[in-house]
Structure formats: C-alpha cells, structure tokens
Coordinates of C-alpha atoms in Angstrom, one line a residue:
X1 CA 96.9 84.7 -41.0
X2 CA 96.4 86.2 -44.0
X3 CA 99.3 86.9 -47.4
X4 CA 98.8 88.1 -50.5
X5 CA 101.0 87.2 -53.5
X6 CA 101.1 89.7 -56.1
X7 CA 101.9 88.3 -59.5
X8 CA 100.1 85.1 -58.1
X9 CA 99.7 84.4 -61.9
X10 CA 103.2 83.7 -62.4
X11 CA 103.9 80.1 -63.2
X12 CA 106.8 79.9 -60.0
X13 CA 103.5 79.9 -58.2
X14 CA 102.6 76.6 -57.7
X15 CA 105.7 75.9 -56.1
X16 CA 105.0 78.6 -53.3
X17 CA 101.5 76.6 -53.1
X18 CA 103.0 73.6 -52.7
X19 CA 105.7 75.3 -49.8
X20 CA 102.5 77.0 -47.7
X21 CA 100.6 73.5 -48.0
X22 CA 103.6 71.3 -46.9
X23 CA 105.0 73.4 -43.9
X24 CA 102.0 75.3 -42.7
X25 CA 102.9 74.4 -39.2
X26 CA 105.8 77.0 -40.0
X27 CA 103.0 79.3 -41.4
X28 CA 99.4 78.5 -40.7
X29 CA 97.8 80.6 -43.3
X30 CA 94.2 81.0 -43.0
X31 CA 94.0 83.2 -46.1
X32 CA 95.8 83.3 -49.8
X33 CA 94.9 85.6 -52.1
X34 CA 96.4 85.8 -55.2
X35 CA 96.6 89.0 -57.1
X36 CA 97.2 89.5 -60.9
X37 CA 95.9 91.9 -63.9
X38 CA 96.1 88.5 -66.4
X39 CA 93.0 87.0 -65.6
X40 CA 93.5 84.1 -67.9
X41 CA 96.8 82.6 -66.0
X42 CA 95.3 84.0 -62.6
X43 CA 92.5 81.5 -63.5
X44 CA 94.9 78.2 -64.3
X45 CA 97.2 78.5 -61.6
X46 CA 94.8 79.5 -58.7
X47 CA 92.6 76.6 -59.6
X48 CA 95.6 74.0 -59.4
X49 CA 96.6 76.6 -56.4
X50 CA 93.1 75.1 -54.4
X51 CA 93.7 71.4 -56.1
X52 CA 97.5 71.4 -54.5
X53 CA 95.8 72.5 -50.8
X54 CA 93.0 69.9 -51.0
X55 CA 95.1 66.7 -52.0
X56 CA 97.8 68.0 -48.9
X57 CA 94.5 69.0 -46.4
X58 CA 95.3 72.6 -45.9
X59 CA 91.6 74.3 -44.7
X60 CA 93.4 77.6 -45.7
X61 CA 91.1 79.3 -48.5
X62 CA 92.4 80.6 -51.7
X63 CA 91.1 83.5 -54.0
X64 CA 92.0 85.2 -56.6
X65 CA 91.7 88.8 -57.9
X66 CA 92.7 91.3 -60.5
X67 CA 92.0 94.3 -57.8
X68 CA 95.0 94.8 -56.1
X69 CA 93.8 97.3 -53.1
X70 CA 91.4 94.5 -52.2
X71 CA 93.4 91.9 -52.5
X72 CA 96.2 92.9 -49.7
X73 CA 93.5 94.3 -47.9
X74 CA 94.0 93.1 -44.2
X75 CA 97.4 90.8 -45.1
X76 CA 99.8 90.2 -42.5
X77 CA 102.4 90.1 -45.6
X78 CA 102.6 90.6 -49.3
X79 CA 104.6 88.8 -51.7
X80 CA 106.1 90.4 -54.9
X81 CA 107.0 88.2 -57.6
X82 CA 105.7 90.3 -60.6
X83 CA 107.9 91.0 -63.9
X84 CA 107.0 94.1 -65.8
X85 CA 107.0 93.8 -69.5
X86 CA 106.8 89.4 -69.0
X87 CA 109.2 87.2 -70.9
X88 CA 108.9 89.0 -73.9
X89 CA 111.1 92.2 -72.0
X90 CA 113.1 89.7 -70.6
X91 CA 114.1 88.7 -73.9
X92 CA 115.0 92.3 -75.1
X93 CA 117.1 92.4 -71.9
X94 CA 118.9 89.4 -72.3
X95 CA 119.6 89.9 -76.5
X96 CA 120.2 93.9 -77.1
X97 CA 123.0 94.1 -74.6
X98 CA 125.1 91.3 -76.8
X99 CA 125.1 94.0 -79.6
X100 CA 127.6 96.1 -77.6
X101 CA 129.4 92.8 -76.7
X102 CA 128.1 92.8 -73.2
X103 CA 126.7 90.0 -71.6
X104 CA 122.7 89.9 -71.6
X105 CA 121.4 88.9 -68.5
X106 CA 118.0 90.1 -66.8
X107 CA 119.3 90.9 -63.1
X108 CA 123.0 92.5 -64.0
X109 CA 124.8 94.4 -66.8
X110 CA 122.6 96.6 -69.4
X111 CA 119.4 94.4 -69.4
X112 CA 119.3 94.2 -65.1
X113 CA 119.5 97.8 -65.6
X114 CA 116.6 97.5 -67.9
X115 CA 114.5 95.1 -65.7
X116 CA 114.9 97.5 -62.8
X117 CA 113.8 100.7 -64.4
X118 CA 110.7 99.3 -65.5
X119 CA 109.9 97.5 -62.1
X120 CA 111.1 100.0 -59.5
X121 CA 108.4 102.5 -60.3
X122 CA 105.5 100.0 -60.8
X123 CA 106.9 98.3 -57.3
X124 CA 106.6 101.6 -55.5
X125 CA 103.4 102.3 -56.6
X126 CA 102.1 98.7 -55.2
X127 CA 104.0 98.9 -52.3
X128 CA 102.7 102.5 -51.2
X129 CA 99.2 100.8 -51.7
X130 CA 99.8 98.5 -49.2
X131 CA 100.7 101.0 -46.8
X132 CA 97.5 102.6 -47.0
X133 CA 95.8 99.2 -46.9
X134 CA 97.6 98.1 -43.5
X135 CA 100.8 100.0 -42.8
X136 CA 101.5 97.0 -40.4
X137 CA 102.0 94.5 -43.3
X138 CA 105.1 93.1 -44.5
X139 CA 106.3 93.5 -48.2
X140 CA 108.9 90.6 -49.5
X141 CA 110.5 91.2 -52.1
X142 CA 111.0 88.0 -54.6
X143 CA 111.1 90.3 -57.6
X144 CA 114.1 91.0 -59.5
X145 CA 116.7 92.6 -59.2
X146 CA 115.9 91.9 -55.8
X147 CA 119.3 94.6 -54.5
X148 CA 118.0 97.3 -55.8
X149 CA 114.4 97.0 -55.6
X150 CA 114.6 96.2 -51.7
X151 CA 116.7 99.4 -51.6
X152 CA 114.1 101.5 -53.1
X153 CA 111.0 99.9 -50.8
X154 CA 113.8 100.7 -47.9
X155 CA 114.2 104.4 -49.1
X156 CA 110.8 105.0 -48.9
X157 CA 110.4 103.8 -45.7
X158 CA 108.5 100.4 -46.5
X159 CA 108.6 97.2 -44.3
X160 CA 110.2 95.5 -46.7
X161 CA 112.7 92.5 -46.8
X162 CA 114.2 90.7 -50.2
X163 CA 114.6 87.4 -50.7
X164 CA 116.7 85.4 -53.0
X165 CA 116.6 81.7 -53.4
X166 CA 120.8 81.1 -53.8
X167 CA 121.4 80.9 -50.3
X168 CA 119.4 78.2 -49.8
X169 CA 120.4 76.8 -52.7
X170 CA 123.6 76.3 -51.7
X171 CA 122.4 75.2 -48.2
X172 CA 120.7 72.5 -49.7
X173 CA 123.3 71.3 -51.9
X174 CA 126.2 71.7 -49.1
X175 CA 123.9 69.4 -46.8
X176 CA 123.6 66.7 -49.2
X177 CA 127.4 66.7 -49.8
X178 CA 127.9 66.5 -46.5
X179 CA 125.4 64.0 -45.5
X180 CA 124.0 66.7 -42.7
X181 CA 120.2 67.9 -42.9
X182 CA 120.1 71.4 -44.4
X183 CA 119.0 73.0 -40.7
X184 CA 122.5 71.9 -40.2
X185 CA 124.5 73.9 -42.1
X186 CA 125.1 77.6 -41.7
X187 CA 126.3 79.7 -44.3
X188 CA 128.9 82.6 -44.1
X189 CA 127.3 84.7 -47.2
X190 CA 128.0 87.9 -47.6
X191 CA 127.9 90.3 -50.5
X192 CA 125.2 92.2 -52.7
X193 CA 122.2 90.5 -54.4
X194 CA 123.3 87.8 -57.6
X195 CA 126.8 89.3 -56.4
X196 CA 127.4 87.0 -53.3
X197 CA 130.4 84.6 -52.3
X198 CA 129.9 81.1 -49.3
X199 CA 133.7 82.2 -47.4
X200 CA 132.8 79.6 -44.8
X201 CA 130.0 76.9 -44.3
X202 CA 129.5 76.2 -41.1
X203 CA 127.9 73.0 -39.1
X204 CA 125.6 73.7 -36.5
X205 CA 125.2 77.6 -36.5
X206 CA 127.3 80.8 -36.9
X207 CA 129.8 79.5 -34.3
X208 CA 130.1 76.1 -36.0
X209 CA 133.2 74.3 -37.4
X210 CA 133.9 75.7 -41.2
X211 CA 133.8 72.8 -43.1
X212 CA 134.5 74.9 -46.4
X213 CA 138.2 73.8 -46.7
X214 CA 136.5 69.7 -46.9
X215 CA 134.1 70.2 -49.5
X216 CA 136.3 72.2 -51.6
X217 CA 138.7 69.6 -51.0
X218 CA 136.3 66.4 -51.5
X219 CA 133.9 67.9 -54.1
X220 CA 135.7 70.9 -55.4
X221 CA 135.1 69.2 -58.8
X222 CA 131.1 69.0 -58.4
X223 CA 130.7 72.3 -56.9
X224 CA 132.9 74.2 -60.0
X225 CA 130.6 71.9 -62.4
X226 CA 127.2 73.4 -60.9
X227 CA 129.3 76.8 -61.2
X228 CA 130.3 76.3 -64.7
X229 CA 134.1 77.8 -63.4
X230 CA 137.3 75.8 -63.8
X231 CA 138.0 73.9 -59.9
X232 CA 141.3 75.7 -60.3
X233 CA 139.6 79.3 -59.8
X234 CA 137.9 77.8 -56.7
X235 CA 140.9 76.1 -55.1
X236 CA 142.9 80.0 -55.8
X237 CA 140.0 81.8 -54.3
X238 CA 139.4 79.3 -51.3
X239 CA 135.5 80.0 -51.6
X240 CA 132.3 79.3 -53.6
X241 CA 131.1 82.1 -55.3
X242 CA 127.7 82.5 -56.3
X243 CA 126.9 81.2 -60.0
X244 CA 125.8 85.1 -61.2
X245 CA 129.4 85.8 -60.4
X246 CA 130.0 83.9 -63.8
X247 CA 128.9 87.3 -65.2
X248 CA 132.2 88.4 -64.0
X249 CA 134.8 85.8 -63.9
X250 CA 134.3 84.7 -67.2
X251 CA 132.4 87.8 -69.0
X252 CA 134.1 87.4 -72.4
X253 CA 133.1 83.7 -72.5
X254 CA 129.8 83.9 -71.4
X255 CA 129.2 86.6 -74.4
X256 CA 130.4 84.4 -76.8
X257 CA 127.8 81.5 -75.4
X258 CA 125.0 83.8 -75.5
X259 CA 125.3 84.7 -79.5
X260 CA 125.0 80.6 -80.0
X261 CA 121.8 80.1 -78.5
X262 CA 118.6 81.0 -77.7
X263 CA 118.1 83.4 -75.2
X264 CA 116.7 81.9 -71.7
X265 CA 113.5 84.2 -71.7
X266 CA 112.2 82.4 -75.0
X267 CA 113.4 79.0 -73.2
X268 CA 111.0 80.0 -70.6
X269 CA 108.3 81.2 -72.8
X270 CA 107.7 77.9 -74.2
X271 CA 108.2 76.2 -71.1
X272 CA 105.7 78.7 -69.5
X273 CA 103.4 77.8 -72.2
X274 CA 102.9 74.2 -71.6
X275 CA 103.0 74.6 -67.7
X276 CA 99.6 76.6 -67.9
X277 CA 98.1 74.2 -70.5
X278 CA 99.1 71.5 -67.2
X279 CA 97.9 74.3 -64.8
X280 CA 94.6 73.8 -66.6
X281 CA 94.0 69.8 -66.5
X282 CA 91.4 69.4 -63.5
X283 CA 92.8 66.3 -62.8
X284 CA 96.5 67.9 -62.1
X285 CA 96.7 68.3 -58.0
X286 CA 100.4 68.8 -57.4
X287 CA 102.8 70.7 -58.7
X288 CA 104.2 69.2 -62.2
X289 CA 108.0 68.0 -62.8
X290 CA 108.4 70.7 -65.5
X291 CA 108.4 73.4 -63.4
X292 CA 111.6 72.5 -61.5
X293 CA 113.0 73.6 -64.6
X294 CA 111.6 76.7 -64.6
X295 CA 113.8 78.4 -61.9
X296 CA 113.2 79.1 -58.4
X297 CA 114.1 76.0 -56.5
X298 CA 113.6 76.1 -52.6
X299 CA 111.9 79.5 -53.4
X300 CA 108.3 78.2 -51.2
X301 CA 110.6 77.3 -48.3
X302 CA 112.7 80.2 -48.1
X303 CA 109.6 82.3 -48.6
X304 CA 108.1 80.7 -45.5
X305 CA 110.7 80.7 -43.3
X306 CA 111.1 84.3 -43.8
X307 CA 107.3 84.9 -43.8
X308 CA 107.0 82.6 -40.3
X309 CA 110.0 84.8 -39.0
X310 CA 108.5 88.1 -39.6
X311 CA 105.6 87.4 -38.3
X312 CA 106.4 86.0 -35.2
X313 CA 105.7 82.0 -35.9
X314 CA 108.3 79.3 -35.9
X315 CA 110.9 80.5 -38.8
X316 CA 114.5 79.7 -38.3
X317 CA 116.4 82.1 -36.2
X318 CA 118.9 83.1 -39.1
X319 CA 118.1 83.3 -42.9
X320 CA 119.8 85.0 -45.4
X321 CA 118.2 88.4 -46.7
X322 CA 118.6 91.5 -48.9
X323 CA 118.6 94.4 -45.8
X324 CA 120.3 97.6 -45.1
X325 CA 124.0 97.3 -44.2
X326 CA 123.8 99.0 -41.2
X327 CA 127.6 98.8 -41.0
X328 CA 127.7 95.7 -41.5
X329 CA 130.1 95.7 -44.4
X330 CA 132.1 99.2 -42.8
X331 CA 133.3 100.1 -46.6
X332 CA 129.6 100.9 -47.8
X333 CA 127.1 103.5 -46.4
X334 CA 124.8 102.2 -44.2
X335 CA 121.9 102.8 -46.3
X336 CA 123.2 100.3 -49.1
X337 CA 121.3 97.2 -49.2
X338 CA 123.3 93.8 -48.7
X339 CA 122.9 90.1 -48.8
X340 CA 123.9 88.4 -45.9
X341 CA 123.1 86.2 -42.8
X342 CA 120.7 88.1 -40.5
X343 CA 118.9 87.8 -37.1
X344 CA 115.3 87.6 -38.6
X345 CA 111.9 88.2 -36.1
X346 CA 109.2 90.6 -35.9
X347 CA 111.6 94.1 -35.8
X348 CA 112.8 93.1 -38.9
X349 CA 115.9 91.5 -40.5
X350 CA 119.6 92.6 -38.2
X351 CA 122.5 91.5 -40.1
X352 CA 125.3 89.4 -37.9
X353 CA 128.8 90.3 -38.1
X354 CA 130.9 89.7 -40.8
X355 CA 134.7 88.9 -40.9
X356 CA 136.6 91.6 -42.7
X357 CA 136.3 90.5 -46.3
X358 CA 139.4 90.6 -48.9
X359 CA 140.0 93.0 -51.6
X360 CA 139.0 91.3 -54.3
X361 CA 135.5 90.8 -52.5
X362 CA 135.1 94.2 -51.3
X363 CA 136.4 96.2 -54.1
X364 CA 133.6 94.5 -56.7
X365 CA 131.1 95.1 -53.8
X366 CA 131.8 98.6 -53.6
X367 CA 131.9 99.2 -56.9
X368 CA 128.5 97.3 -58.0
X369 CA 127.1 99.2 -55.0
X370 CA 127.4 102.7 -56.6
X371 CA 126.5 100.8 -59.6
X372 CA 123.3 100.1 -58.0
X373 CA 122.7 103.9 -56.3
X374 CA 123.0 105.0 -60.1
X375 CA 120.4 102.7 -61.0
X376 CA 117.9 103.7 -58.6
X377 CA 118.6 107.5 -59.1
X378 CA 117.7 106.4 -62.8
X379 CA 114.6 104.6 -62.0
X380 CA 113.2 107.1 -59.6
X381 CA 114.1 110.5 -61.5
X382 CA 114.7 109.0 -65.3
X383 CA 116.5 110.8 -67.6
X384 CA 119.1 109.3 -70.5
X385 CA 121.7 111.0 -68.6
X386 CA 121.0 109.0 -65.3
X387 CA 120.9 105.9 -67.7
X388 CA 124.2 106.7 -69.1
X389 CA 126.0 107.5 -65.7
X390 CA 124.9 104.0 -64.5
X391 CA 125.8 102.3 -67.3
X392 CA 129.3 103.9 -67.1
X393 CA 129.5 103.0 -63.6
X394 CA 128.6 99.0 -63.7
X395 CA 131.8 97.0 -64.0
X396 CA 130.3 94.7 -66.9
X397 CA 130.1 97.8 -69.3
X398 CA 133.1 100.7 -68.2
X399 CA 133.3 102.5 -71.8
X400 CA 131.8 106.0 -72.7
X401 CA 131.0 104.4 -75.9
X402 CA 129.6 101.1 -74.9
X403 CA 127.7 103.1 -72.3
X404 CA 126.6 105.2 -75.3
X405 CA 125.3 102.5 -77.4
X406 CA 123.7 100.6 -74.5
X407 CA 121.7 103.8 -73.2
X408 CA 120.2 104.2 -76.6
X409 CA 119.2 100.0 -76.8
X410 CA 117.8 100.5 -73.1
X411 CA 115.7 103.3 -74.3
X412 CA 114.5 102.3 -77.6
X413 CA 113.4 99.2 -76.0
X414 CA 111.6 100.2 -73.1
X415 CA 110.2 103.0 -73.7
X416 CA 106.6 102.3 -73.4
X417 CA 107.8 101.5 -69.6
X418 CA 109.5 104.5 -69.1
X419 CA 107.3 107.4 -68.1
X420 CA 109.9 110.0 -68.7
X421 CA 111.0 108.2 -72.2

C-alpha cells in the first residue's frame, strides 16, 4: 500500500509518522512518500520521518520529493496538509481582519475567507494531477478550511473526503471523563466544518445510551474551561459545541483578546522554528514534546482510520467526515458539504441520520452554508465583487461597509495569490 502526503514538509508531520508507525496493523503501508517544493524542511522532517519508523520496526520505506506527479504516482491515497502562503499569510489572516473589528481567525470570518482563496485553486490543480496519475486514488483532505475545500474537490468530481481532528478530540476527552476507551464512545456531531455541536455522546455505537446529560452534569465545569465559554451557556444549550463556535458566541470578546496579543501564526512560527532545528538532531527518533503544542492532536489516528476505511483495511465502521449532505441535514442542498457521523468503506463516506436539529443550530448552519457557496464561487471565478458578496454574507462580518473595508485588506494582502488580483 502505497500514500503520499503532500506538504510532507509541514512540521504536524511527524505526528502522522508516528500514527502510520504505531497502528500499521490498521494501515500496513509499504510506501510513504512525502511531497513538498521546500526542500530544506522536506529534508529534516523526512529524515526524523525514517528515524521514527526504524526505532517502532516499521519495514515500510520512506522518500521524499519536490516532484509532485511522481510522487503520487501509483498511491492508493493522498494526503493534503499544505498551507499556501505558510505562517507568514496566516499571520495577515489572523491580524488585518481586527482592523475592521472582526475577529482574525485563519479557518472563519475575513481571514478563512482569505486562506481559502489562496488554497482552493492551488488544491484543484494538485488534486486534478492525481487524477491523471491514478484516478483510483483517494484524496483527504486535512487542509484548511477543510468545508469548503472538500466541497470544491467534490464539485469537481474528485474522490475526496475531509478530515478534521475535533471529533476525535472530543472522543478522546469524553472517554477519559468517563473512564470508557475512546472505541467506546460515539458521538452525535453534526454541523459544518469548525462550525459543529456534540447533541449527544453515546456509549457503545449510534444506538447507545446518551450519556451527554452526565458529563454536562459531572464535568460541565471542565468541558466549558477547555471551551473557554461560561458552564452557564452549556447547561442553557444542553450541548458541547465545538471550541471554533467561540468565534460566534463570544465574537466581541474574542476581538478584544486578539488586539492584546500576539497573533497564533507568529506563536507558531517560532515554535515551527525550533521543531526543525530538533527535526535535524540525528539522534532525535520520536516525535518531540513540543509539537503537541503545535496543533493537530489525534490528527495520525484519525488520518488512519479514515485511510484504513477507504481502502478497505480494518478502520472503524463510523468516523466523522466532511461529505456531501446528501439530505442529510433536509434544510441544505444536497450538494453542500457537512460534518457529521458517516458509514465509511470503500464507496466512500454515507452520512447516518440525524435527529432534526433546533433552530438555533440549523439557522447558523444554513447561513454559514451560503457563506461558504460564496466563497467557493470567489475562489473558483475571483473577482472583488465575489469577495465582497461573501464577505456580506458570513455572519461574523454582515455590514456593506465592514464588507467594504475587509474586501480591500483581503485583496491588498493576497494578491500575489490571487491570479485574477
């Protein structure tokens, strides 16, 4: 079995190493290439990449290569974790957008409109390569925004699936409050990527006892502290939403943090930096503290399940993935790309029923939905207009002249990523 991870320079990737070499009785790869233009980190990590596989005797081989057409070349499945313009856009997307008093935030609001303007054309252009490579393979999706990049692989007729690591997240940390192993616990998860809400969690599969109402009840206090939200809005809303739903909830509040601080990308940056100088100790052979930090936990073991699903091998039966809605969710086209539990196997990804969700739930949905059509129109076609219109339309932002002064920020900062700029 051959994959290919494309932005295999990325600092995250040890951790996926580290995943593929602990569970590869989920996923026996044979092959792992790792594909990246930056030859210098492409170096550092895939040479602690072959250190963390030797020390956990994996015989599965490991290359790496700036040529992306050879590098997928014969891959059961391809893995996209690449950010277009690195930490440094990231840190435009996350600052410009507080001039206009709107939150800045790399996946939603003004700067995930930003992020996915840049990435949706560069993604389509990689993922129509792969086609021609082997039509057969699997694209997922780890790059962000996951939503409405998955929906623009979809819309182009890719095999593609996106993956987001809050679900298991919350899996994880649900288990250990409960004292259950993490295969035991089932989550009712339903929404739109970074835009998703837990309204039951069950024990022992989709059929299983909601034990929601307990933790709330026993650790209400814990889960609002990982949240950052008052355990009064939990108790009222009688769910956990997901942590990006902060964004919302408290948008006013979260401005005001943001202008005190220093922005997360340049966090990164410098925690980025002294990862690769550890990447590059020959003597490192497992995947250092630090990058737990970084982001991304549970990211290898979601990755493989879903990769072991696809392809046939021993993933679990039910995994939580970006997909078409497929009527799932009855009050959004069918086409629209959701988050939610799904039947997972070599077809593809087949969302399970979901209860009929309340207003408040469904109404943000809906609207972050067309939100998110907007934003694809405005990747695919450009155009300030297209900007503008999908600015106006994202609940975060709402004002013609907000819109206004965010379209020109967006533009003036991107532009050497935007073709049509």
């Amino acid at each position: 079995m051959k994959l290919a991870v494309v932005g295999g320079g990325s600092t995250y990737t040890p951790e996926l190493i580290d995943g593929f070499a602990r569970l590869r009785d989920t996923l026996p790869i044979t092959e792992l290439v790792l594909v990246d233009p930056a030859a210098d980190r492409l170096e550092l990590v895939g040479g602690l990449a072959r250190r963390i596989f030797a020390k956990l005797d994996h015989d599965g081989t490991i290359t790496t290569t700036a040529d992306l057409d050879a590098g997928v070349e014969g891959a059961d499945a391809v893995l996209l974790q690449l950010r277009v313009g690195g930490q440094a856009a990231r840190n435009q997307d996350e600052t410009w957008p507080l001039e206009c008093g709107c939150v800045g935030q790399e996946t939603t609001g003004a700067g995930g409109l930003a992020k996915a303007l840049r990435t949706v054309p560069v993604v389509l252009d990689i993922a129509e390569r792969v086609r021609r490579a082997n039509p057969d393979a699997w694209i997922i999706d780890f790059t962000n925004p996951v939503g409405i990049v998955t929906r623009a692989l979809l819309h182009a007729g890719h095999k593609a699936v996106g993956l987001c690591n809050v679900a298991i997240g919350f899996q994880r940390r649900f288990a250990a409050l409960l004292d259950l192993a993490p295969s035991e616990i089932h989550l009712d998860h339903v929404g739109l990527n970074h835009l998703t809400w837990e309204t039951a969690v069950r024990t022992g599969g989709p059929e299983g006892e909601n034990a929601l109402p307990r933790l709330l009840a026993e650790h209400g206090d814990a889960i609002a502290a990982d949240l950052r939200l008052p355990r009064a809005v939990l108790d009222r809303l009688g769910v956990v939403p997901s942590y990006y739903l902060r964004y919302f909830y408290a948008h006013d509040e979260v401005v005001r943090e943001l202008g005190t601080k220093p922005s997360r990308a340049a966090e990164v940056a410098a925690m980025e930096k002294e990862l690769l100088e550890m990447y590059g100790d020959p003597a490192l052979d497992e995947k250092p503290a630090l990058l737990a930090k970084r982001g991304g936990a549970f990211y290898s073991e979601a990755a493989v399940d879903l990769a072991a699903a696809l392809l046939g091998g021993a993933g679990s039966p039910y995994q939580v993935v970006n997909t078409y809605n497929r009527g799932t969710l009855p009050f959004l086209p069918d086409d629209a790309v959701i988050e939610t539990q799904a039947a997972v196997g070599p077809a593809g990804p087949v969302p399970l029923p979901v209860a009929s969700l309340d207003p408040l739930y469904a109404g943000l949905i809906a609207h972050v939905t067309a939100y998110e059509e907007l934003a694809l129109e405005a990747a695919l076609r450009g155009g300030r207009d297209r900007v503008f219109r999908a600015l106006l339309a994202h609940p975060l932002v709402g004002q013609y002249a907000t819109a206004e002064g965010l379209t020109d920020r967006l533009i003036a900062h991107n532009r050497e990523h935007l073709a049509w700029a």
